[in-house]
Amino acid sequence: MKNNLILETAHQLLSNYITSHDIMVDATMGNGYDTVFLAKQTEFVYAFDIQEKALFETQKQLDEQKIKNVKLILDSHENILNYVNDFKGVIFNLGYLPHGDKSITTKKDSTIRALKSILPVLKRGGFIMIVVYPGHEEGMNESNTLDTYCKTIDQNQYKIMSIRLPYQDNKPPYILFIHKVKDESN
Ligand SMILES: C[S@@+](CC[C@H](N)C(=O)[O-])C[C@H]1O[C@@H](n2cnc3c(N)ncnc32)[C@H](O)[C@@H]1O
């Protein structure tokens, strides 16, 4: 995690938006680094992954650090609302499990389905943060699909920020931050 400017920036950005009273969702638990980061700064974290290995690795980290304010859920992030619908924000760190099976990666269609389910339940001030990895084939598809989808999101209710390394030629990861700034009703 260290020495990665985008992941470090993602955590700094999160720290600006979350408080110790917030409930957060980690939509892609992986090895648990983001889950642990969130758990230390918020009231409670719901973390999702489709791989048993992710739950195993994350539980190991939680046990080692005696962290208890987390629920680990073996299910796709498309189904987040089946478990929780009142939260400050949701984070996605797309792609595959580092040091794991690279064929089990997030997929554009399920990522978009997850976003479409979450966006309407965000409260004013809530957010979705996505770290996107266009450096592999499925990641590039996902990046293009996200770009198309973000253009359709209501600009009045949501502001979308992107943080990139535009002069790197190795297609590095980037951040998309979707911030709900207004309710439909006002
Ligand atoms: C880049 S890793 C996440 C890294 C993690 N945030 C960390 O701190 O270690 C992406 C994870 O997304 C998971 N994933 C893929 N498709 C998913 C889905 N539909 N729902 C939930 N997790 C999924 C993968 O199994 C993988 O563990």
Tab-separated table of C-alpha atoms and ligand atoms in Angstrom:
chain	number	residue	atom	x	y	z
A	1	MET	CA	0.000	0.000	0.000
A	2	LYS	CA	2.853	2.367	0.792
A	3	ASN	CA	4.630	4.120	-2.087
A	4	ASN	CA	1.391	4.215	-4.049
A	5	LEU	CA	0.484	7.839	-4.502
A	6	ILE	CA	-3.090	7.162	-5.589
A	7	LEU	CA	-3.906	4.801	-2.697
A	8	GLU	CA	-2.306	7.166	-0.189
A	9	THR	CA	-4.269	10.066	-1.690
A	10	ALA	CA	-7.466	7.992	-1.545
A	11	HIS	CA	-6.968	7.466	2.189
A	12	GLN	CA	-6.201	11.154	2.763
A	13	LEU	CA	-9.352	12.081	0.877
A	14	LEU	CA	-11.403	9.614	2.930
A	15	SER	CA	-10.039	11.065	6.168
A	16	ASN	CA	-11.402	14.457	5.116
A	17	TYR	CA	-14.922	13.091	4.755
A	18	ILE	CA	-15.399	10.445	7.462
A	19	THR	CA	-15.951	10.907	11.196
A	20	SER	CA	-15.960	8.574	14.177
A	21	HIS	CA	-19.786	8.516	14.063
A	22	ASP	CA	-20.055	7.290	10.479
A	23	ILE	CA	-21.053	3.899	9.143
A	24	MET	CA	-19.067	2.971	6.033
A	25	VAL	CA	-19.144	0.200	3.440
A	26	ASP	CA	-16.059	-1.359	1.877
A	27	ALA	CA	-17.431	-2.862	-1.355
A	28	THR	CA	-14.178	-4.699	-2.197
A	29	MET	CA	-12.585	-6.030	1.004
A	30	GLY	CA	-9.611	-7.832	-0.616
A	31	ASN	CA	-6.762	-8.197	1.881
A	32	GLY	CA	-8.511	-5.850	4.293
A	33	TYR	CA	-6.223	-2.811	4.239
A	34	ASP	CA	-9.035	-0.408	3.384
A	35	THR	CA	-11.423	-2.137	5.807
A	36	VAL	CA	-8.930	-1.711	8.655
A	37	PHE	CA	-8.270	1.906	7.651
A	38	LEU	CA	-12.003	2.686	7.757
A	39	ALA	CA	-12.641	0.747	10.983
A	40	LYS	CA	-10.040	2.807	12.844
A	41	GLN	CA	-11.749	6.071	11.924
A	42	THR	CA	-15.464	5.277	11.917
A	43	GLU	CA	-18.152	3.715	14.080
A	44	PHE	CA	-18.806	0.607	12.008
A	45	VAL	CA	-17.769	-0.932	8.672
A	46	TYR	CA	-19.607	-3.456	6.481
A	47	ALA	CA	-17.100	-5.111	4.132
A	48	PHE	CA	-17.990	-7.227	1.072
A	49	ASP	CA	-16.095	-9.655	-1.137
A	50	ILE	CA	-16.999	-12.655	-3.270
A	51	GLN	CA	-13.881	-14.626	-2.233
A	52	GLU	CA	-13.549	-16.626	1.005
A	53	LYS	CA	-9.824	-15.827	0.869
A	54	ALA	CA	-10.576	-12.114	1.243
A	55	LEU	CA	-12.648	-12.745	4.374
A	56	PHE	CA	-9.892	-14.970	5.775
A	57	GLU	CA	-7.117	-12.409	5.157
A	58	THR	CA	-9.204	-9.531	6.471
A	59	GLN	CA	-10.312	-11.401	9.610
A	60	LYS	CA	-6.640	-12.152	10.288
A	61	GLN	CA	-5.819	-8.436	10.184
A	62	LEU	CA	-8.805	-7.552	12.365
A	63	ASP	CA	-7.824	-10.171	14.968
A	64	GLU	CA	-4.185	-9.050	15.002
A	65	GLN	CA	-5.226	-5.455	15.573
A	66	LYS	CA	-8.111	-6.336	17.937
A	67	ILE	CA	-10.619	-4.494	15.738
A	68	LYS	CA	-14.248	-5.470	16.351
A	69	ASN	CA	-16.420	-2.796	14.697
A	70	VAL	CA	-16.570	-4.626	11.345
A	71	LYS	CA	-18.951	-7.119	9.721
A	72	LEU	CA	-17.434	-9.198	6.894
A	73	ILE	CA	-19.928	-10.360	4.267
A	74	LEU	CA	-19.330	-12.999	1.585
A	75	ASP	CA	-21.487	-11.550	-1.179
A	76	SER	CA	-21.263	-9.334	-4.249
A	77	HIS	CA	-21.399	-5.573	-3.806
A	78	GLU	CA	-24.480	-5.591	-6.031
A	79	ASN	CA	-26.321	-6.864	-2.932
A	80	ILE	CA	-25.102	-4.308	-0.383
A	81	LEU	CA	-28.619	-2.983	0.251
A	82	ASN	CA	-29.732	-6.465	1.372
A	83	TYR	CA	-27.490	-5.954	4.417
A	84	VAL	CA	-27.291	-2.203	5.090
A	85	ASN	CA	-28.902	0.904	3.631
A	86	ASP	CA	-27.933	3.646	6.038
A	87	PHE	CA	-24.288	4.680	5.599
A	88	LYS	CA	-22.087	7.701	4.965
A	89	GLY	CA	-20.265	6.255	2.006
A	90	VAL	CA	-19.086	3.272	0.032
A	91	ILE	CA	-15.574	2.643	-1.244
A	92	PHE	CA	-14.531	0.454	-4.169
A	93	ASN	CA	-10.958	-0.583	-4.859
A	94	LEU	CA	-11.512	-2.322	-8.185
A	95	GLY	CA	-9.566	-5.111	-9.848
A	96	TYR	CA	-8.269	-8.374	-8.411
A	97	LEU	CA	-6.974	-9.509	-5.040
A	98	PRO	CA	-3.267	-8.629	-4.796
A	99	HIS	CA	-1.265	-11.913	-4.676
A	100	GLY	CA	-4.510	-13.766	-5.455
A	101	ASP	CA	-6.363	-15.231	-8.460
A	102	LYS	CA	-6.187	-12.532	-11.163
A	103	SER	CA	-9.153	-14.085	-12.984
A	104	ILE	CA	-11.443	-13.092	-10.084
A	105	THR	CA	-11.668	-9.387	-10.775
A	106	THR	CA	-14.405	-6.812	-10.494
A	107	LYS	CA	-16.528	-6.667	-13.662
A	108	LYS	CA	-17.980	-3.618	-15.364
A	109	ASP	CA	-21.606	-4.804	-15.374
A	110	SER	CA	-21.750	-5.738	-11.688
A	111	THR	CA	-19.816	-2.602	-10.703
A	112	ILE	CA	-22.366	-0.423	-12.507
A	113	ARG	CA	-25.287	-2.388	-11.014
A	114	ALA	CA	-23.793	-1.788	-7.556
A	115	LEU	CA	-23.390	1.955	-8.192
A	116	LYS	CA	-26.940	2.226	-9.531
A	117	SER	CA	-28.310	0.612	-6.365
A	118	ILE	CA	-26.219	2.724	-3.955
A	119	LEU	CA	-26.505	6.208	-5.485
A	120	PRO	CA	-30.207	6.747	-4.706
A	121	VAL	CA	-29.832	5.842	-1.013
A	122	LEU	CA	-26.887	8.172	-0.362
A	123	LYS	CA	-27.758	11.029	1.944
A	124	ARG	CA	-26.683	14.585	1.314
A	125	GLY	CA	-22.953	14.703	2.162
A	126	GLY	CA	-22.588	10.992	1.418
A	127	PHE	CA	-20.182	9.668	-1.189
A	128	ILE	CA	-18.864	6.802	-3.270
A	129	MET	CA	-15.113	6.594	-3.776
A	130	ILE	CA	-13.752	4.309	-6.478
A	131	VAL	CA	-10.126	3.482	-7.237
A	132	VAL	CA	-10.082	2.397	-10.890
A	133	TYR	CA	-7.323	0.274	-12.474
A	134	PRO	CA	-7.215	0.755	-16.266
A	135	GLY	CA	-3.814	-0.992	-16.541
A	136	HIS	CA	-5.302	-4.464	-17.265
A	137	GLU	CA	-7.865	-5.429	-19.904
A	138	GLU	CA	-10.972	-5.861	-17.737
A	139	GLY	CA	-9.913	-2.781	-15.775
A	140	MET	CA	-9.770	-0.702	-18.948
A	141	ASN	CA	-13.269	-1.939	-19.915
A	142	GLU	CA	-14.480	-1.027	-16.451
A	143	SER	CA	-12.828	2.403	-16.672
A	144	ASN	CA	-14.497	3.144	-20.025
A	145	THR	CA	-17.883	1.948	-18.773
A	146	LEU	CA	-17.561	4.048	-15.617
A	147	ASP	CA	-16.708	7.082	-17.704
A	148	THR	CA	-19.837	6.585	-19.818
A	149	TYR	CA	-21.991	5.984	-16.729
A	150	CYS	CA	-20.678	9.006	-14.805
A	151	LYS	CA	-21.753	11.259	-17.679
A	152	THR	CA	-25.354	10.176	-17.032
A	153	ILE	CA	-25.375	11.002	-13.291
A	154	ASP	CA	-27.467	14.032	-12.302
A	155	GLN	CA	-24.972	16.927	-12.054
A	156	ASN	CA	-27.339	18.862	-9.831
A	157	GLN	CA	-27.348	16.252	-7.068
A	158	TYR	CA	-23.857	14.798	-7.433
A	159	LYS	CA	-20.437	16.338	-8.011
A	160	ILE	CA	-17.878	13.923	-9.431
A	161	MET	CA	-14.194	14.529	-8.838
A	162	SER	CA	-11.393	12.589	-10.486
A	163	ILE	CA	-7.763	12.467	-9.319
A	164	ARG	CA	-5.314	11.192	-11.936
A	165	LEU	CA	-1.647	10.985	-12.847
A	166	PRO	CA	-2.155	12.250	-16.410
A	167	TYR	CA	1.482	12.283	-17.481
A	168	GLN	CA	2.332	8.691	-16.497
A	169	ASP	CA	2.398	6.394	-19.530
A	170	ASN	CA	1.684	3.089	-17.701
A	171	LYS	CA	-2.093	3.603	-17.266
A	172	PRO	CA	-1.879	4.003	-13.465
A	173	PRO	CA	-4.913	3.755	-11.169
A	174	TYR	CA	-7.043	6.827	-10.549
A	175	ILE	CA	-9.723	7.983	-8.121
A	176	LEU	CA	-13.362	8.759	-8.870
A	177	PHE	CA	-15.172	10.495	-6.015
A	178	ILE	CA	-18.942	10.864	-6.361
A	179	HIS	CA	-20.232	13.303	-3.763
A	180	LYS	CA	-23.938	13.790	-3.110
A	181	VAL	CA	-24.298	17.523	-2.579
A	182	LYS	CA	-28.061	17.918	-2.855
A	183	ASP	CA	-31.236	15.900	-2.276
A	184	GLU	CA	-33.751	15.462	-5.066
A	185	SER	CA	-36.270	17.349	-2.949
A	186	ASN	CA	-34.300	20.615	-2.633
B	1	LIG	C1	-8.111	-4.696	-5.548
B	1	LIG	S1	-8.904	-5.876	-4.535
B	1	LIG	C2	-9.389	-4.897	-3.139
B	1	LIG	C3	-8.244	-4.500	-2.234
B	1	LIG	C4	-8.704	-4.180	-0.834
B	1	LIG	N1	-9.558	-3.023	-0.770
B	1	LIG	C5	-7.573	-4.074	0.166
B	1	LIG	O1	-7.468	-3.074	0.884
B	1	LIG	O2	-6.793	-5.026	0.236
B	1	LIG	C6	-10.476	-6.133	-5.332
B	1	LIG	C7	-11.353	-7.162	-4.617
B	1	LIG	O3	-12.666	-7.076	-5.187
B	1	LIG	C8	-13.248	-8.353	-5.066
B	1	LIG	N2	-14.440	-8.446	-5.914
B	1	LIG	C9	-14.513	-8.741	-7.238
B	1	LIG	N3	-15.801	-8.712	-7.647
B	1	LIG	C10	-16.556	-8.410	-6.549
B	1	LIG	C11	-17.956	-8.238	-6.326
B	1	LIG	N4	-18.841	-8.374	-7.329
B	1	LIG	N5	-18.374	-7.919	-5.081
B	1	LIG	C12	-17.482	-7.766	-4.062
B	1	LIG	N6	-16.138	-7.927	-4.218
B	1	LIG	C13	-15.683	-8.239	-5.446
B	1	LIG	C14	-12.119	-9.287	-5.438
B	1	LIG	O4	-12.379	-10.590	-4.973
B	1	LIG	C15	-10.915	-8.609	-4.764
B	1	LIG	O5	-10.689	-9.166	-3.504
